[in-house]
Short mmCIF file of C-alpha atoms in Angstrom, two decimals:
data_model
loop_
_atom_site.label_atom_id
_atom_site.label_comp_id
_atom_site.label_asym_id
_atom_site.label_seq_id
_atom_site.Cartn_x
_atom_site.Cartn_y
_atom_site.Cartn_z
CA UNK A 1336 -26.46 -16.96 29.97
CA UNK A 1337 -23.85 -18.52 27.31
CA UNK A 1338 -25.31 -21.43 25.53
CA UNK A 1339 -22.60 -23.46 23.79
CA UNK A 1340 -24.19 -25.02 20.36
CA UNK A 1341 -23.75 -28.71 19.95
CA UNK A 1342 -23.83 -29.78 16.82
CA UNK A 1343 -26.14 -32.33 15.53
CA UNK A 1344 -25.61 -32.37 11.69
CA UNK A 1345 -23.19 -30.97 9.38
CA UNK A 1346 -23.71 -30.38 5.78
CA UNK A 1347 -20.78 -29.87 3.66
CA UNK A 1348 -22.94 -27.89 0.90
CA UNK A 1349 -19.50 -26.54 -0.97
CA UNK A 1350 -15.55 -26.89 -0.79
CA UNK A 1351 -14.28 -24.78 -2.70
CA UNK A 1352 -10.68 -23.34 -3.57
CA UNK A 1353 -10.00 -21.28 -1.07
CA UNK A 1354 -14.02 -21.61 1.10
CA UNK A 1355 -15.72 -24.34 2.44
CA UNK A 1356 -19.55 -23.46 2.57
CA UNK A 1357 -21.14 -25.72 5.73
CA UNK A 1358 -24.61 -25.62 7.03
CA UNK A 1359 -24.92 -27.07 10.63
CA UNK A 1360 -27.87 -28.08 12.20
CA UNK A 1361 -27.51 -27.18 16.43
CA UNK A 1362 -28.96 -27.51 19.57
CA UNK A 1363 -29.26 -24.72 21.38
CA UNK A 1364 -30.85 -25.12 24.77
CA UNK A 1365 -32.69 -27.73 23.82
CA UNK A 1366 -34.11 -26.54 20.46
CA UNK A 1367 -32.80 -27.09 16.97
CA UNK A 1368 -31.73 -24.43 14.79
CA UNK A 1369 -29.71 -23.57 11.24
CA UNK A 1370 -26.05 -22.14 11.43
CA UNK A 1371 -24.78 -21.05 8.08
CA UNK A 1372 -20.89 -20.83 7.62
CA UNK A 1373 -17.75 -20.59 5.56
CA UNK A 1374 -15.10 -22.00 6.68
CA UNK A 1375 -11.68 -20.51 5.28
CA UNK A 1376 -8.05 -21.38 5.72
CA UNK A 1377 -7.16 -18.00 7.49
CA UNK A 1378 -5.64 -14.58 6.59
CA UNK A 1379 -2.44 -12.15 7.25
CA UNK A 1380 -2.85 -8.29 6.76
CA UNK A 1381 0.53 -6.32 7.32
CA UNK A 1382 0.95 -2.19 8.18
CA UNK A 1383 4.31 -1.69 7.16
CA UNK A 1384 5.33 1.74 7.60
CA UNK A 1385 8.69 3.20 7.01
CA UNK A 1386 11.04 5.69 9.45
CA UNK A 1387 9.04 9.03 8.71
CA UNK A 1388 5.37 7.19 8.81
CA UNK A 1389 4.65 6.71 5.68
CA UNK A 1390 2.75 2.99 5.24
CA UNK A 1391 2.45 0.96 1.96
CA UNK A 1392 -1.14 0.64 0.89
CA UNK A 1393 -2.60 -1.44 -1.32
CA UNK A 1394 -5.54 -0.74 -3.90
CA UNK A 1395 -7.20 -3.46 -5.73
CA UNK A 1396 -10.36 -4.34 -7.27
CA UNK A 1397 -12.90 -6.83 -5.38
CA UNK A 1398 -14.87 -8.45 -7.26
CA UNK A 1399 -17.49 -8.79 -4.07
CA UNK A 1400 -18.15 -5.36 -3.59
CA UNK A 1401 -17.51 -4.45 -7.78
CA UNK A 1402 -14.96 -1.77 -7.08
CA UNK A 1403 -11.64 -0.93 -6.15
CA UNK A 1404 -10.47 -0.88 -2.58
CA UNK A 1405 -7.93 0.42 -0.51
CA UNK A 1406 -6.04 -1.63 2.14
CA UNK A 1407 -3.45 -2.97 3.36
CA UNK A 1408 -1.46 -5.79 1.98
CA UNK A 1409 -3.04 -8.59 2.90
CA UNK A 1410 -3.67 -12.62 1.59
CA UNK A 1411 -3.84 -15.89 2.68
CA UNK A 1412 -2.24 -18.37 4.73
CA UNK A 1413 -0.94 -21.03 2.59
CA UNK A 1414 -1.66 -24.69 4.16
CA UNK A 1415 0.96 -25.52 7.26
CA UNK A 1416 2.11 -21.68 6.43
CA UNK A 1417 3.21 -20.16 9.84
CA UNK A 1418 1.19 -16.42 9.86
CA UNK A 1419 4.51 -14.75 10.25
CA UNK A 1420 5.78 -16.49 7.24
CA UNK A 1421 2.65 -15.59 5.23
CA UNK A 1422 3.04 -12.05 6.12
CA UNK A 1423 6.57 -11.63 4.92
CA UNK A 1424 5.82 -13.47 1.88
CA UNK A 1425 2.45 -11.13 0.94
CA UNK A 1426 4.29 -7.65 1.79
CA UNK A 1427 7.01 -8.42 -0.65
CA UNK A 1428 4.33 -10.36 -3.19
CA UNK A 1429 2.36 -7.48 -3.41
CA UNK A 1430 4.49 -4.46 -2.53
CA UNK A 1431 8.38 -5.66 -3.00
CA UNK A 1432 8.61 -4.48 0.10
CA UNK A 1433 10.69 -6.64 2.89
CA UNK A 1434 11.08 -5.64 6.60
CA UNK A 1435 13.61 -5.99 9.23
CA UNK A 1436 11.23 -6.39 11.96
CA UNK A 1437 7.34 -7.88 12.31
CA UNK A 1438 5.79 -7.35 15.66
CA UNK A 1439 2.00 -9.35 16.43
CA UNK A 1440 -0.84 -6.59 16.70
CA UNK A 1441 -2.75 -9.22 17.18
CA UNK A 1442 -5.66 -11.21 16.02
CA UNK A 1443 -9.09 -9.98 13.43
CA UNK A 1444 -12.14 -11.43 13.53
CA UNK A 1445 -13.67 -10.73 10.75
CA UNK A 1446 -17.49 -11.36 11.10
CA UNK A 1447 -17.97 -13.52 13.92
CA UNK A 1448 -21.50 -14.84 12.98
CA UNK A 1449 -20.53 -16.56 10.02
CA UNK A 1450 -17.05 -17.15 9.22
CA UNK A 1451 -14.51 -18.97 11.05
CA UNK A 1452 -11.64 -16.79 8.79
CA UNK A 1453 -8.73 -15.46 11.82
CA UNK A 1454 -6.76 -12.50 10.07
CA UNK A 1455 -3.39 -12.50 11.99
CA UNK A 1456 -1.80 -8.67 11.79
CA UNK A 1457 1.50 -7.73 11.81
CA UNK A 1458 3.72 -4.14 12.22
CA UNK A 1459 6.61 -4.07 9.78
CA UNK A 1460 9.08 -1.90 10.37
CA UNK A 1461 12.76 -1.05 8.65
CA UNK A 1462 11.52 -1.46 5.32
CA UNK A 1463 13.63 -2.03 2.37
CA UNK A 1464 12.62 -1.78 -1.37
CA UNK A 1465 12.51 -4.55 -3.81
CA UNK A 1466 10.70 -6.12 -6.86
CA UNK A 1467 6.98 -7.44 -6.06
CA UNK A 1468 5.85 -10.54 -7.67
CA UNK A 1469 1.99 -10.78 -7.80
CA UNK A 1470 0.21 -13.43 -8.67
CA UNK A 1471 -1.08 -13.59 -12.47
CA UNK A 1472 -4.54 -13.12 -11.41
CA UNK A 1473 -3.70 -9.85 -9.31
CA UNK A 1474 -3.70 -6.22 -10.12
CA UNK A 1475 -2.50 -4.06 -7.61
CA UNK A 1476 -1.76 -0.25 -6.78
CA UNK A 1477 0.67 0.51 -4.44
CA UNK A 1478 0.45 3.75 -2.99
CA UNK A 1479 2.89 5.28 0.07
CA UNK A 1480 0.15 7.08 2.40
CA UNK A 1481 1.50 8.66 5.55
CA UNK A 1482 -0.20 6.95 8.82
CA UNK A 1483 -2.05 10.45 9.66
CA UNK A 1484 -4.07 10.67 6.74
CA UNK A 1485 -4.72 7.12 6.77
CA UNK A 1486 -6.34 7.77 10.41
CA UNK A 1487 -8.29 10.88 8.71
CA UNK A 1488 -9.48 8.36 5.94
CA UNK A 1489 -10.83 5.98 8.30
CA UNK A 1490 -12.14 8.40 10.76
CA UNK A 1491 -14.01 10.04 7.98
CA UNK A 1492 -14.90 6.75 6.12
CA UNK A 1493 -13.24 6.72 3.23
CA UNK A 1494 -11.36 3.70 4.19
CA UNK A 1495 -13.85 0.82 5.08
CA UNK A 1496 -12.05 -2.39 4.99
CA UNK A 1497 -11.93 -4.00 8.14
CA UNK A 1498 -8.55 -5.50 9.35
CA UNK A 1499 -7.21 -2.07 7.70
CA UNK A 1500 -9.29 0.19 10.38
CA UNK A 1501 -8.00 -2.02 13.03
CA UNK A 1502 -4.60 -2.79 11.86
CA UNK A 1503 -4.15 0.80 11.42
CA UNK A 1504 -6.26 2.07 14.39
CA UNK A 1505 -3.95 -0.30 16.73
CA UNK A 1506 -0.70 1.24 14.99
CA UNK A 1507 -1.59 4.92 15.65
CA UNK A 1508 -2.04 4.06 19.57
CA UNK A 1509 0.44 2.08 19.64
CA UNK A 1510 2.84 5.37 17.90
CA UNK A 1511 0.85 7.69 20.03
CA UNK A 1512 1.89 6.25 23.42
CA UNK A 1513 5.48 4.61 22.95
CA UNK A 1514 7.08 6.44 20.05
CA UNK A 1515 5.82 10.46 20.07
CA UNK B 788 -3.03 -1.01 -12.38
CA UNK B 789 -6.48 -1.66 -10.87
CA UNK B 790 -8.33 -3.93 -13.46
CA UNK B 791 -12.03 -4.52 -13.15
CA UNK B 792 -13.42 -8.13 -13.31
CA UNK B 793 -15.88 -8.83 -15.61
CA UNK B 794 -18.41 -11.56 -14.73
CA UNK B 795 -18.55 -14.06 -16.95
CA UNK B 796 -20.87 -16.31 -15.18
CA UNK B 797 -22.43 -16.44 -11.96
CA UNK B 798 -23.18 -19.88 -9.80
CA UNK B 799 -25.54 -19.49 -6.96
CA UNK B 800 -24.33 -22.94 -4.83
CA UNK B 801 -26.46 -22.10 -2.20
CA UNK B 802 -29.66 -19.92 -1.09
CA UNK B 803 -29.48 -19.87 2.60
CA UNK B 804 -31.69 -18.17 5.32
CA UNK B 805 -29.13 -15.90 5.53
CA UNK B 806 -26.35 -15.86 3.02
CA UNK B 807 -25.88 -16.69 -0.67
CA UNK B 808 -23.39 -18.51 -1.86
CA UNK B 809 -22.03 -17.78 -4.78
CA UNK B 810 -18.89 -18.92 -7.39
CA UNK B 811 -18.16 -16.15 -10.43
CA UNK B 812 -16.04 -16.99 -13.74
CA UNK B 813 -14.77 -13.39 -14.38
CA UNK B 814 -12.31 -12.05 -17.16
CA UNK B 815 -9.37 -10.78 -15.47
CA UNK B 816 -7.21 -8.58 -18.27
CA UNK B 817 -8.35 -11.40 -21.16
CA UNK B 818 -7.77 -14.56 -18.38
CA UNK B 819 -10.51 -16.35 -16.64
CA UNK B 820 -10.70 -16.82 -13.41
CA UNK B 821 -12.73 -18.25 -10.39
CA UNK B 822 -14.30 -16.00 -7.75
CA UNK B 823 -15.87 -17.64 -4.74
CA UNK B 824 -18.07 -15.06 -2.25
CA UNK B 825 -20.78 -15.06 0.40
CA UNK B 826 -23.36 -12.43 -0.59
CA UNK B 827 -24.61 -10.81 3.29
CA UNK B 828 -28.07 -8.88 3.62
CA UNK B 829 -25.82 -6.33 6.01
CA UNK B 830 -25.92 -5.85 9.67
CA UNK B 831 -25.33 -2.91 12.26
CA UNK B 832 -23.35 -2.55 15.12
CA UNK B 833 -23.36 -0.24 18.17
CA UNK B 834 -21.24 1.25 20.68
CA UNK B 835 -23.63 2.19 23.65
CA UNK B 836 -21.75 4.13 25.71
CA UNK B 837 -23.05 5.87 29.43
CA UNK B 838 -21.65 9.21 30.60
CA UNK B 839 -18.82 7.45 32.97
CA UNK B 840 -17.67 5.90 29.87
CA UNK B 841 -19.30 2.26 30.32
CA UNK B 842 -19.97 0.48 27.14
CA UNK B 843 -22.67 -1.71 27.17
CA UNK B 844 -20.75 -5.15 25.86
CA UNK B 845 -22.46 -8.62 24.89
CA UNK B 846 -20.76 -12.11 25.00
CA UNK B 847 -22.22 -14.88 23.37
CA UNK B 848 -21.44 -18.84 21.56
CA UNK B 849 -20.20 -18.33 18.02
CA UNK B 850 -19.96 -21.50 16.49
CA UNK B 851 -17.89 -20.61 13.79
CA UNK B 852 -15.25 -20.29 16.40
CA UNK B 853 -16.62 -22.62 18.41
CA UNK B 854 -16.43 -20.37 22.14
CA UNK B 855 -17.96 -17.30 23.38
CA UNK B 856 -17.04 -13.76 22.00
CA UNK B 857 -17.47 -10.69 23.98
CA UNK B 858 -18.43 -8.17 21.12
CA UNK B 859 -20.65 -4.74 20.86
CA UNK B 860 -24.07 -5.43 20.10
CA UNK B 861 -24.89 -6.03 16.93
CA UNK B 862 -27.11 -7.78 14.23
CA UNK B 863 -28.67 -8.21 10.62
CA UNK B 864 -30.61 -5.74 8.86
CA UNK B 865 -33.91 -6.69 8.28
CA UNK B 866 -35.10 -6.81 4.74
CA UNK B 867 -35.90 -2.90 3.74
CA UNK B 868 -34.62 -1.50 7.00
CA UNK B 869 -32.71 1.54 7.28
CA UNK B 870 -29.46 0.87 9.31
CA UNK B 871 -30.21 3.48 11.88
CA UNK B 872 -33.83 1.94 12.37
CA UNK B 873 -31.62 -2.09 12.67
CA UNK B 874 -29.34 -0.39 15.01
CA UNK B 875 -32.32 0.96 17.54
CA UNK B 876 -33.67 -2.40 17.36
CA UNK B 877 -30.82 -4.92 17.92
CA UNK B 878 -29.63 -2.62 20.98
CA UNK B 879 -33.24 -2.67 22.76
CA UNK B 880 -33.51 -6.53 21.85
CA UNK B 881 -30.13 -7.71 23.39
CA UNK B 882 -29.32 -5.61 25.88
CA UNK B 883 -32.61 -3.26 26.88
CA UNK B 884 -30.83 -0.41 26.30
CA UNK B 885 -32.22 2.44 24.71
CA UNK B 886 -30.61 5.90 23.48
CA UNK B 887 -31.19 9.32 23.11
CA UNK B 888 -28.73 9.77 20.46
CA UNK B 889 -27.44 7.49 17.43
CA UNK B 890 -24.12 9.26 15.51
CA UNK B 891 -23.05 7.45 12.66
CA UNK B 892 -19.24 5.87 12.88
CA UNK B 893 -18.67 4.64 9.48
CA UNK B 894 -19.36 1.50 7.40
CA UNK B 895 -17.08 -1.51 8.17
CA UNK B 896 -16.55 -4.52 5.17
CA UNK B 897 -15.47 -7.50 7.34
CA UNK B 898 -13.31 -9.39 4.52
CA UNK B 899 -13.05 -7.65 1.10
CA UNK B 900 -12.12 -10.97 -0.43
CA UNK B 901 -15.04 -13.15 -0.34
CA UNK B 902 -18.04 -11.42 1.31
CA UNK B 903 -20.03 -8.36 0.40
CA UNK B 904 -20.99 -7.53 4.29
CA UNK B 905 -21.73 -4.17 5.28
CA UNK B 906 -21.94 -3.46 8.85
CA UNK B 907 -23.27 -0.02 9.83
CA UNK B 908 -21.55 1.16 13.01
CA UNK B 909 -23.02 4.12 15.35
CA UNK B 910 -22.42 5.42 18.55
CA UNK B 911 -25.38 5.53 21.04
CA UNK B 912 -25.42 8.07 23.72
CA UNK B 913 -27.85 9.11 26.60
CA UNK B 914 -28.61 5.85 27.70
CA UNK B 915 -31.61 4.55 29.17
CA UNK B 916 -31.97 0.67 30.66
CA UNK B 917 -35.07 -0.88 29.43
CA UNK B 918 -36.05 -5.01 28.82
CA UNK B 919 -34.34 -7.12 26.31
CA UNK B 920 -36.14 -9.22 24.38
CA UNK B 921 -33.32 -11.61 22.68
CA UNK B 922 -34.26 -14.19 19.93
CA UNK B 923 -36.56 -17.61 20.82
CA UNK B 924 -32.16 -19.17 19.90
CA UNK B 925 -30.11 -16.28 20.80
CA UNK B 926 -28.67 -16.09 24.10
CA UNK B 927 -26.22 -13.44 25.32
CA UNK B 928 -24.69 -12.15 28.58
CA UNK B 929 -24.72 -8.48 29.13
CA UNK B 930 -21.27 -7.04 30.83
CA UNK B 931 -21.08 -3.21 31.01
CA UNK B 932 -16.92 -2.49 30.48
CA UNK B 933 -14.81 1.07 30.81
CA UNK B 934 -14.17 1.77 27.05
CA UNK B 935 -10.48 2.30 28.75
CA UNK B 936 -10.87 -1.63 29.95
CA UNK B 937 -12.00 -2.54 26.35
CA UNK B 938 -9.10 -0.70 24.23
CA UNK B 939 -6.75 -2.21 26.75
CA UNK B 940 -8.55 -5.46 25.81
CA UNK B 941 -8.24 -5.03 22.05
CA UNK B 942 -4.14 -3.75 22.21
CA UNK B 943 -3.75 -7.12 24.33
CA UNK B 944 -5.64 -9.20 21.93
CA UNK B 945 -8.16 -10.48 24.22
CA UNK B 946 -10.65 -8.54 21.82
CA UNK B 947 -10.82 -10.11 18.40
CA UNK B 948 -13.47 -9.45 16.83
CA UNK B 949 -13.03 -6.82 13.96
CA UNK B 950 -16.13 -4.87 14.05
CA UNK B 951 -16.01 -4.20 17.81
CA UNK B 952 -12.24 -2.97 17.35
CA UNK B 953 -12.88 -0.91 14.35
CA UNK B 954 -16.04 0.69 16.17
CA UNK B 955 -14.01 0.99 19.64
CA UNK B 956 -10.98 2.55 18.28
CA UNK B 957 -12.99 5.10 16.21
CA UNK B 958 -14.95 6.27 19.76
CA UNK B 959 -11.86 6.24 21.77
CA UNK B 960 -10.04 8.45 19.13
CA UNK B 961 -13.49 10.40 18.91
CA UNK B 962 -13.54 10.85 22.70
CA UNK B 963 -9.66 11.84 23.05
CA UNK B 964 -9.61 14.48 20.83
CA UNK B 965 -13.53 16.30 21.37
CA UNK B 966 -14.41 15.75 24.94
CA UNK B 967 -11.79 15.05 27.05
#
């Protein structure tokens, strides 16, 4: 049985830059009980992979888990920022990438249970080469990786980041079925 | 270049029941800057799968989104608990199901920007149907799916969240290539 969760109380315990820390106070069937979130504006992650299957990656270090990580490019929606817009603005940010093309793959939760952050992925394709612009606080890697070994890397869990494996998972069917 | 971040100072906003909140000052190539993150005891996630190929799906309220989310089972590690030993547990208490075998499918990080989550995904094999015994405030519908039906479901987009698709994809790309 689904239960929704009314809320009775809502405590704003942080707003922060870029998170909103909230602790709500539900009912749930009758009983009361604690709901700790963050609430964030929302997210774009973007596999952009070029005519022979190579795809720009991304490594950078996060501060969260202390070490470098590899991805790919990926950042936040500014506010009244359209996802698409936000996507073609981080690949060529990060990368100096641009793209002819952006197809949807779709919608990432990323950890249902506590944040309210949607990561909206896109596929890039016809990619041409520019100048990326990070921001000042940003140091990032950019490394061509062809979608195969990228596959091998998450199969054999080197590469752990979450809307990666999907983005990236969804991609390889996606070539798999329609393209090979 | 990939430059470390050097913590300056750490504020702990908030001690939850469950998460930590938490704003860093860190030294980013000689500039400060501000690093807000949700520090996550871990969970585990499972894909319980039969030998026709039925998953063994939950759908419950999330309040952060505010609806119900059809997800694998899955759940926070319990202080001290080995992931394997969480992942036992959280099947048998949502869904009754117990297994035979548990094959580890990788470690997922949900969003590398502001949370240190680790959830622990395995595969669960040779099924057997037991009781569930859900939280006193947890309440959860059981739906056994086709893992065919499900990737269809995640290429769609009805499937969202990010560690079912990550743990999904990995077992249909597992089960293409070894035993079909």
């Amino acid at each position: 049985m689904i239960v929704p969760e009314k809320t009775l109380k809502r405590d704003i315990i942080y707003n922060g830059r870029v998170l909103k820390y909230v602790v709500d106070t539900v009912d749930v069937n009758g009983k009361e009980a604690g709901r700790e979130m963050v609430f964030h504006p929302g997210g774009v992650g973007v596999v952009a992979i070029d005519d022979e299957g190579f795809v720009c990656m991304v490594r950078q270090f996060r501060k969260p888990y202390e070490k470098a990580i590899l991805e790919i490019p990926a950042g936040k929606i500014d506010p009244g920022e359209e996802p698409i817009v936000s996507a073609k603005r981080e690949l060529t940010e990060e990368t100096g990438y641009s793209a002819n093309e952006f197809r949807s793959l779709g919608e990432f939760y990323p950890s249902v249970g506590y944040t309210n952050e949607i990561i909206h992925i896109f596929l890039a394709t016809g990619l041409t080469k520019g100048e990326s612009s990070p921001d000042e606080d940003e140091f990032v890697d950019i490394e061509k990786i062809h979608i195969d070994e990228i596959v091998s890397m998450i199969m054999s869990g080197d590469i752990k980041d979450g809307k990666t494996i999907a983005a990236i998972m969804k991609t390889q069917y996606i070539i798999e079925r329609n393209f090979r």
